[in-house]
Every structure is written in C-alpha cells, then in structure tokens.
Coordinates of C-alpha atoms and ligand atoms in Angstrom, one line a residue:
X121 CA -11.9 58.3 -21.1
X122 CA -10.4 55.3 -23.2
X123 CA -12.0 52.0 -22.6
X124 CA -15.7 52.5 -22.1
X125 CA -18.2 55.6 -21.0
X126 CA -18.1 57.0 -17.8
X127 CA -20.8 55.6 -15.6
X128 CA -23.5 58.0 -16.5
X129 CA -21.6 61.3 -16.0
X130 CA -22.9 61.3 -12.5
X131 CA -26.4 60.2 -13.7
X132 CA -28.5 57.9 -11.5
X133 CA -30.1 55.5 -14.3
X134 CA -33.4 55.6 -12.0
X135 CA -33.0 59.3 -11.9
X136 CA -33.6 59.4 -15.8
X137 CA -36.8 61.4 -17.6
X138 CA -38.1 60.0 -20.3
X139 CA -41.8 61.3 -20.2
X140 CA -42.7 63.3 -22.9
X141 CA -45.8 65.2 -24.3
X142 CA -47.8 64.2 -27.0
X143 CA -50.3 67.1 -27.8
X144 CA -52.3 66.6 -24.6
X145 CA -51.1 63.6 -23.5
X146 CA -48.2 63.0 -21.0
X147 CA -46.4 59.9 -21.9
X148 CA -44.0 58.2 -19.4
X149 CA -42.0 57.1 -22.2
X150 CA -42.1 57.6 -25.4
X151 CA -42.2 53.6 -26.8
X152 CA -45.2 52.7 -28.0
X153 CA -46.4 49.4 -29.8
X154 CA -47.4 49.7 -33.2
X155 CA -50.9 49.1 -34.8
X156 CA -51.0 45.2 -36.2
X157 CA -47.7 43.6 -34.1
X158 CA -49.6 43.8 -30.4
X159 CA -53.2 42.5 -31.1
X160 CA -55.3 44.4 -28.8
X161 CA -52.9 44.3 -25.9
X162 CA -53.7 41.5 -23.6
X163 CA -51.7 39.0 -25.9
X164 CA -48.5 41.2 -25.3
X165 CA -49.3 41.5 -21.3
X166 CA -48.7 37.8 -21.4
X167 CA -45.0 38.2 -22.0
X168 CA -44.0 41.3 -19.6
X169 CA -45.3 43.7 -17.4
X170 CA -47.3 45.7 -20.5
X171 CA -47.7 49.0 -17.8
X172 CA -43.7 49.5 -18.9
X173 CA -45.4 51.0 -22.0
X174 CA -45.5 54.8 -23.4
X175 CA -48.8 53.9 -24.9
X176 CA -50.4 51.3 -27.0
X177 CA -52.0 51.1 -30.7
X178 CA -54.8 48.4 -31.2
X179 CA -55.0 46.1 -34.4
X180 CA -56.4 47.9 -37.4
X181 CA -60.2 48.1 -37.1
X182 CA -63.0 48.2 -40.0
X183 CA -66.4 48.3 -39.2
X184 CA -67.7 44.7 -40.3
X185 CA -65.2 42.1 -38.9
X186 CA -62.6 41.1 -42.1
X187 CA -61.3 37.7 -42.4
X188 CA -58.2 39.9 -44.5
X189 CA -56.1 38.4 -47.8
X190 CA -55.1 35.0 -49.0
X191 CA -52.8 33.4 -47.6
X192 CA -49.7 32.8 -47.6
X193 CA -49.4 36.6 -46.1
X194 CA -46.1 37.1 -44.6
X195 CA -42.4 36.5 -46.4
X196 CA -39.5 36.8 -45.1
X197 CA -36.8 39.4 -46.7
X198 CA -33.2 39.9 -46.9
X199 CA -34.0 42.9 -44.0
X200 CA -37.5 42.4 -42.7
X201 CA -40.4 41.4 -43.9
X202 CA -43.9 41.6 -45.9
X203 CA -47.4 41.2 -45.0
X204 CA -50.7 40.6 -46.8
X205 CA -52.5 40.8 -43.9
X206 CA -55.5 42.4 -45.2
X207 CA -57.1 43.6 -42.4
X208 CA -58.2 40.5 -40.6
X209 CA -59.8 42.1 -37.3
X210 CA -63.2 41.4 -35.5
X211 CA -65.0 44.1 -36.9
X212 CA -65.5 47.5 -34.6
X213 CA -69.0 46.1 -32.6
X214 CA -67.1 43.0 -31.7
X215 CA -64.2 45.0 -30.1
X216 CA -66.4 47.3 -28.3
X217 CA -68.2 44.2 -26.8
X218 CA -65.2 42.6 -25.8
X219 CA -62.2 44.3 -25.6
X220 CA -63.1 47.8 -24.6
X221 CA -63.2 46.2 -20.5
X222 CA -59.7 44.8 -21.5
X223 CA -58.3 48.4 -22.3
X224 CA -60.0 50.1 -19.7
X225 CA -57.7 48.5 -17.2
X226 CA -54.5 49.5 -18.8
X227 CA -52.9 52.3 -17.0
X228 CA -51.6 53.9 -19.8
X229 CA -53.1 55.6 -23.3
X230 CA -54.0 52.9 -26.0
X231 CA -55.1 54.4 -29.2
X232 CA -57.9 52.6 -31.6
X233 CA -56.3 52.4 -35.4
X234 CA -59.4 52.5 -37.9
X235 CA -59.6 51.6 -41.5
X236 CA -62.2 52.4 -43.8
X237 CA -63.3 52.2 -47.8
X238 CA -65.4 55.1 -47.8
X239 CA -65.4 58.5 -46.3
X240 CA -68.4 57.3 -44.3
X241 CA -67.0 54.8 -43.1
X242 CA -64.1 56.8 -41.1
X243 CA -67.0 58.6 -39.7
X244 CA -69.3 56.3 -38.6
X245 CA -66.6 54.4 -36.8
X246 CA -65.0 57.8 -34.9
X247 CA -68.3 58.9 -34.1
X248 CA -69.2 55.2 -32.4
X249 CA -65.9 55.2 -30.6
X250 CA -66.6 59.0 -29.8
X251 CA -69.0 57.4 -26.5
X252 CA -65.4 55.3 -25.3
X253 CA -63.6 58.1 -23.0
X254 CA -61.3 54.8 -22.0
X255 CA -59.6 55.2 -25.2
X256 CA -57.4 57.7 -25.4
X257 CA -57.6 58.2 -29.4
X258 CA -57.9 57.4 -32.9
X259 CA -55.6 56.5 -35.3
X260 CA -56.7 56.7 -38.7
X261 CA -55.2 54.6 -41.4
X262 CA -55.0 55.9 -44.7
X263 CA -53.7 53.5 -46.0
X264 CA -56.6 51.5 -47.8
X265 CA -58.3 51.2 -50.9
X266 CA -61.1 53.9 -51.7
X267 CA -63.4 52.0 -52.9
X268 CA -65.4 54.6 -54.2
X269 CA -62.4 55.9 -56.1
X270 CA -61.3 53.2 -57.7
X271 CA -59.4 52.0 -55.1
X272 CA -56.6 54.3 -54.5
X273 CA -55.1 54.6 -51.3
X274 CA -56.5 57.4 -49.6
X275 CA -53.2 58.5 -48.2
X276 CA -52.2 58.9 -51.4
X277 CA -54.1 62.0 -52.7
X278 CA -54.1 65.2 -50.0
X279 CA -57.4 66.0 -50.6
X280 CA -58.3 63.0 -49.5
X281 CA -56.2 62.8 -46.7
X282 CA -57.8 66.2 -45.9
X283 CA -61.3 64.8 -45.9
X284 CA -61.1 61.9 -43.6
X285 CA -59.6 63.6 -41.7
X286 CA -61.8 66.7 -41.1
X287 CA -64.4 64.1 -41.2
X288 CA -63.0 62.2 -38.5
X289 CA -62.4 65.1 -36.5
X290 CA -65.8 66.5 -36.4
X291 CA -67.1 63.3 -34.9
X292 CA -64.5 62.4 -32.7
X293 CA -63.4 64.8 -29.1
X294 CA -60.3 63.2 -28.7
X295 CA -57.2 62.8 -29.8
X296 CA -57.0 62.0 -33.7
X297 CA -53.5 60.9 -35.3
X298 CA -53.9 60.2 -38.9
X299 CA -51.2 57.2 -40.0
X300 CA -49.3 58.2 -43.0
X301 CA -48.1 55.9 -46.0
X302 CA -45.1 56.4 -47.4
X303 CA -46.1 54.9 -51.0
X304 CA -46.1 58.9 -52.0
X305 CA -44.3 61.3 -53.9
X306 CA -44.6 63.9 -51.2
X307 CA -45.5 63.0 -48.0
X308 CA -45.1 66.2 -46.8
X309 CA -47.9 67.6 -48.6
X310 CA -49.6 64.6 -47.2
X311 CA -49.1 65.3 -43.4
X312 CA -49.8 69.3 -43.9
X313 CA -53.2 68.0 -45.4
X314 CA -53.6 66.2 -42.2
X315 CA -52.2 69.1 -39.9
X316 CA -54.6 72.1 -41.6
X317 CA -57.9 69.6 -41.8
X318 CA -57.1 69.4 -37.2
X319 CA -55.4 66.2 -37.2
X320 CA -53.5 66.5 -33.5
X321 CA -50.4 64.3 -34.3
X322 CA -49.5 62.2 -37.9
X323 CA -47.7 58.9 -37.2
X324 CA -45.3 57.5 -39.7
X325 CA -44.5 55.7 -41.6
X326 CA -47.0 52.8 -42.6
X327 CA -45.5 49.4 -44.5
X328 CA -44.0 50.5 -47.9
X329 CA -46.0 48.6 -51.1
X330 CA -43.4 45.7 -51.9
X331 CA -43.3 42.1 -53.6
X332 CA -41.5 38.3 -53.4
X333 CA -41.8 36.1 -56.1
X334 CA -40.8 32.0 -55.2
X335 CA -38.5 31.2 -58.5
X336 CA -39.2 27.8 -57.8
X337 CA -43.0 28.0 -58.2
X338 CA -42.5 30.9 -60.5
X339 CA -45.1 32.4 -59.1
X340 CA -45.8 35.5 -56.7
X341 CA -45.0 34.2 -52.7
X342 CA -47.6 36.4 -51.1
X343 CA -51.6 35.2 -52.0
X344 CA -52.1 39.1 -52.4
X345 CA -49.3 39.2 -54.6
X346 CA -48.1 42.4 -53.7
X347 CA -47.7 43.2 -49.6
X348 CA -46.4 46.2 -46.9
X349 CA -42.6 45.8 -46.5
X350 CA -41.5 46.7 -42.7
X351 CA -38.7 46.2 -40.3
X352 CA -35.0 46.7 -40.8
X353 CA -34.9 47.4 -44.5
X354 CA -36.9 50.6 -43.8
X355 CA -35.6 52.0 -41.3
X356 CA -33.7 54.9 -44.0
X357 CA -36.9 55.9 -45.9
X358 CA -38.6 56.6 -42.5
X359 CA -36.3 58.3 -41.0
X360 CA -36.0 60.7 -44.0
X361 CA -39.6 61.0 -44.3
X362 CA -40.2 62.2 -40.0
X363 CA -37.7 63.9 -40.6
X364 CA -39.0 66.0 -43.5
X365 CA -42.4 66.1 -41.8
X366 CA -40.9 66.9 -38.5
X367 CA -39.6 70.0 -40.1
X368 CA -42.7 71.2 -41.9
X369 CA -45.6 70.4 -39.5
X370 CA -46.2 71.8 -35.7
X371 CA -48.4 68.9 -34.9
X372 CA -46.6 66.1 -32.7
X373 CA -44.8 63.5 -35.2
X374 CA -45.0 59.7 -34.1
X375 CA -42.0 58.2 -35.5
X376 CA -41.8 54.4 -37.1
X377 CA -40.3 52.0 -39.2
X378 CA -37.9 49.1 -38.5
X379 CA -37.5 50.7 -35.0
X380 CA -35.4 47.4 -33.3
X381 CA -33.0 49.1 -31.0
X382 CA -32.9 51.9 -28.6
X383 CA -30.5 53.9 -30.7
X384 CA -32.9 53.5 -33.7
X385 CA -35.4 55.2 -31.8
X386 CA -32.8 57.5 -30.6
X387 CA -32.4 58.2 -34.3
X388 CA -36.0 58.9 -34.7
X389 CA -36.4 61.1 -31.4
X390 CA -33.3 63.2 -32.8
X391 CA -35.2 63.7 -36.1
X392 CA -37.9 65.3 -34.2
X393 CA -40.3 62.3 -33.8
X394 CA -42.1 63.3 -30.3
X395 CA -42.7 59.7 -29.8
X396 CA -41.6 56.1 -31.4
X397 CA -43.6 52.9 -32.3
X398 CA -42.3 49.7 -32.4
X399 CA -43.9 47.0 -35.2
X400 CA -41.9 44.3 -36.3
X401 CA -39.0 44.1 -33.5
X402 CA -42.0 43.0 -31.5
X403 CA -42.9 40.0 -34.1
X404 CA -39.4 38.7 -33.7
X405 CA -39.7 39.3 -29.8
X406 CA -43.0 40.3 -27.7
X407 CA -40.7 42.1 -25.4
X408 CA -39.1 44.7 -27.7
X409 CA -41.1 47.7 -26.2
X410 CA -39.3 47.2 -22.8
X411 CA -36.1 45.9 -24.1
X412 CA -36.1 49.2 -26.5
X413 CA -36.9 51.7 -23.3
X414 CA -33.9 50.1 -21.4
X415 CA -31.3 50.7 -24.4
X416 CA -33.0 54.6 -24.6
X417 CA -31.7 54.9 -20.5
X418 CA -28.5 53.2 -21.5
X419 CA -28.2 55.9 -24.2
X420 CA -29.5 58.4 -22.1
X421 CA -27.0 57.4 -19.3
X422 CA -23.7 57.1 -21.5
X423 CA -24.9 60.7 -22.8
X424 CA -25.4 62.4 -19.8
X425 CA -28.7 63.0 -20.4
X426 CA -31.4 64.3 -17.9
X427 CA -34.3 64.9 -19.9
X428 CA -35.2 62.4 -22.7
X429 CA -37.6 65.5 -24.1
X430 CA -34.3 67.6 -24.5
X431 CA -33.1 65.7 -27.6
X432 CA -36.3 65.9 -29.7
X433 CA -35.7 67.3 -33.0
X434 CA -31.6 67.7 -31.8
X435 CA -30.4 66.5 -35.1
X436 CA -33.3 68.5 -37.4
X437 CA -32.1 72.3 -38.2
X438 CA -36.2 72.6 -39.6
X439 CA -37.5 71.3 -35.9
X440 CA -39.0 74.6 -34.3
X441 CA -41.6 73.9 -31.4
Ligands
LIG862 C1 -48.1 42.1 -39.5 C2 -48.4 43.5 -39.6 C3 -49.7 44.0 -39.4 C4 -49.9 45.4 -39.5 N1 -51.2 45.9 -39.4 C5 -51.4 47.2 -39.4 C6 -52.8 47.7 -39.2 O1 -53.7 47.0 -39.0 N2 -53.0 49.1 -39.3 C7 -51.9 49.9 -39.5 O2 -52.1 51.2 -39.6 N3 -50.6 49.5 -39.7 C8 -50.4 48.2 -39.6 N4 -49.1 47.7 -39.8 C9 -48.0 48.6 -40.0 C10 -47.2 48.9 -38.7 O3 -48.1 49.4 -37.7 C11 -46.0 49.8 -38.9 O4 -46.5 51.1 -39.4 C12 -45.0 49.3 -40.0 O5 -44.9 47.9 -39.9 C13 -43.6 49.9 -39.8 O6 -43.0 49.7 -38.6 P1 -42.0 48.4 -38.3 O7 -41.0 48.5 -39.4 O8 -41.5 48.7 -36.9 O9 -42.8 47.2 -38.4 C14 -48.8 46.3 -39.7 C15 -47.5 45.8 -39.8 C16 -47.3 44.4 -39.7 C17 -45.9 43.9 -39.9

C-alpha cells in the first residue's frame, strides 16, 4: 500500500505482547533503565508512571559510600557524551537502610549493579544483598580498576571476569548478570568466561574508554582526564558486540548502548538481545523508557507482529535458543 502502513495488519495495538523471558524472570516488556541514568528509581517515578517499566537497574554500588572523580565529569560530544563519574553512590549499608523500602514497592524486577576493587569485595557485597529477596538481582560491573592488579579493569582479563563471577555466584541465590565492557579485544571470550563461571544473563555494553580535550585551555575537559563514552555514537560497536555474543553464548543477552528510539532497540532485539536498557536517552529525557516501549508497539503494529518474543535473534544466523 503506497502512502503509509496498513493500520496494524488487523492488529489491535492493546492486543500486542511484548513480555519476554529473561532466564527466570518474566518481563512485561523488555525496556529496562540502565545502571547510573535512573538513580535508584524513585527520582524517575517523579516524571511518569515508573510501573510502565520491563525492569529497573539501580546506580552503581561499592561498599563504602564514594564521593566519585573530579569534576568537571560529563562533556558533551559530537554524538553523545562522556562521563567521569567515578562511582559517586552512598555506599551499599546506606542503600540497604534507605532505599531497599523504596524498591520493595516497585511492581516490577530492579536489579542492584555492584562495583568492586577486589575479589572480596564482589563477594562481600553479593553475600550482604543475598538476605534482600525484594531485589530481584545482581548486576556486576566489571568495569573497575583491580586494585590489587595494578588497576586493570577486571572485565578486561577472562580469568578475571571468570572469578568474580564464580565468586559472586556462590554467595548470591538469585539472579546474577555480570555487565560487560567493551574496552576489549574479544568480548566474546569475555562473556563465555562469564557464561561457564554460572553467570545467568551478561548485559552489554558498558561506556567505551574515551577523551575531550578544551583547545582553549589546552588542557583535558574531563577532571579524570579520560571518561566512558555513551549514547548515540555507540550505538554500532554495541550492536556488533550483542550480536557476536548473542551468537556464542546460551545465557540471556541484555542489550545496550545509545539505545534512543524504539527501532534502536528493535535493532538490538533482532541481534538477539532478550532484553534492552536504556542509559543516556533517559539523561536527555526522564521519560525515554515509556516513550521507547510505545515506538516498539508502533513497530510491532506497522509489522504485524503478535509476539514481541518472536523477533529475538531474527536478524542473527548464530542465534540458536
Ligand atoms: C552518567 C552515567 C553513569 C553511569 N553509571 C554506571 C554505573 O554506575 N554502573 C554501570 O555498570 N554502568 C554505568 N553507566 C553505563 C550505562 O549503564 C550504560 O552501560 C552505557 O551508558 C551505555 O548505554 P547508553 O549509551 O544508552 O547510555 C553509566 C553511564 C552514564 C552515562
């Protein structure tokens, strides 16, 4: 038909399914907020109705509170953005105290991102938030500085990766996803060490190392100097990289990177991402998430499409489930 889609090839837009399994979990939809752009969740219920949510991933945790990098800590680029964050959180006691009553409330599953400089520090923190059934899991960031080993990024090195994880795992009953960062040669050696040490899902990808310098000062913007590129302008690398992982692994895949539209998830769904999260799109509006689940009904609707769980992997030859 010239001139526009049919209206929904007979498809009532309430009609549409777009729940979706994620290992144990059922998902109503598979948009979820990404660790560091949502706070702990009540900051975003100000702004919409926060139940429209698949799930929810908390700030990055450590377990002493972190008051993170320098500042300035955020530029602007040509196609999204960097941040030196740093980590800035309350610290894992303070979180328990006061936001654990917060979270219980929410209807849906909100997973607890932890960071970590040592081995033992993953555990301690899985096995304290191992005694919090209202959380439905852990998300562990690899992306930080082992201390202990001079200060490479965990997620760099497999057998790393392999460790926190298992470690993680062994204290913690519920769901662990272990965060990936893309600053690798090989990131799927990186998400099979995660897969064959029990992680249940990977999530990717994680901000990509990147710098600005202010020619006028002549001097680095950021106060870290160096900062995690997102939005936009990554959008190509994740893809590739869910999609090579999405091909290799069996566990659940949870797509992200410069997600801002509901065919960009799309895009990551048809790569064989299981779910989505949204980081940055939510900086530049609070109301992404639901914007982003409408446009995936629009889609869903202009492609006759029943079953959002249908297209998973659609566009991935190496996708077998
Ligand atoms: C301001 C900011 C803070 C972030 N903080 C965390 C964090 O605490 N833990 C983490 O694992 N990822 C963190 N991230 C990474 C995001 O969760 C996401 O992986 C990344 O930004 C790519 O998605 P996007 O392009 O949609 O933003 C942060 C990103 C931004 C922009």
């Amino acid at each position: 038909m010239k001139g526009g889609y049919r209206k929904g090839k007979g498809i009532d837009m309430g009609s549409v399914d777009l729940s979706i399994k994620l290992g144990s979990l059922q998902l109503k939809n598979p948009v979820m907020t990404a660790s560091g752009t949502c706070g702990f969740g009540e900051e975003l219920a100000e702004y919409f109705d926060i139940e429209k949510l698949g799930a929810l991933t908390v700030k990055g945790l450590t377990i002493e509170p972190c008051s993170g990098n320098p500042t300035p800590r955020i530029a602007e680029t040509a196609a999204g953005m960097l941040n030196s964050i740093g980590l800035e959180n309350p610290g894992l006691n303070e979180f328990i105290n006061t936001k654990m009553d917060v979270i219980e409330k929410f209807k849906f599953p909100v997973f607890v991102n932890i960071s970590g400089h040592a081995l033992d520090d993953f555990a301690y923190m899985a096995e304290k938030l191992a005694a919090f059934p209202e959380i439905a899991g852990i998300e562990v960031n690899v992306s930080c500085p082992n201390l202990a080993g001079g200060g490479m990024a965990f997620g760099t090195d497999s057998e790393l990766v392999y460790r926190v994880t298992e470690r993680v795992n062994a204290n913690y009953p519920g769901m662990v996803i272990v965060k990936l960062a893309p600053n690798v040669t090989d990131i799927v050696e990186i998400a099979k060490a995660a897969e064959s040490a029990g992680a249940d899902a990977v999530s990717l990808i994680n901000t990509l190392l990147g710098m600005a310098i202010d020619v006028d000062k002549q001097q680095p913007v950021l106060g870290n100097v160096f900062g995690g590129l997102s939005g936009p302008a990554v959008k190509p690398v994740a893809l590739r990289m869910v999609y090579q992982v999405a091909g290799e692994v069996r566990i659940p895949v949870i797509g992200m990177g410069g997600i801002m539209t509901g065919e960009d998830a799309v895009e990551f769904l048809l790569a064989g991402a299981r779910a989505v999260a949204i980081g940055t799109a939510t900086l530049v509006r609070p109301d992404a998430g639901p914007v982003i689940i409408e446009q995936i009904k629009e889609y869903m609707q202009k492609h006759g499409i029943n079953r959002l769980a249908d297209i998973i992997g659609k566009a991935n030859p190496d996708y077998v489930r």
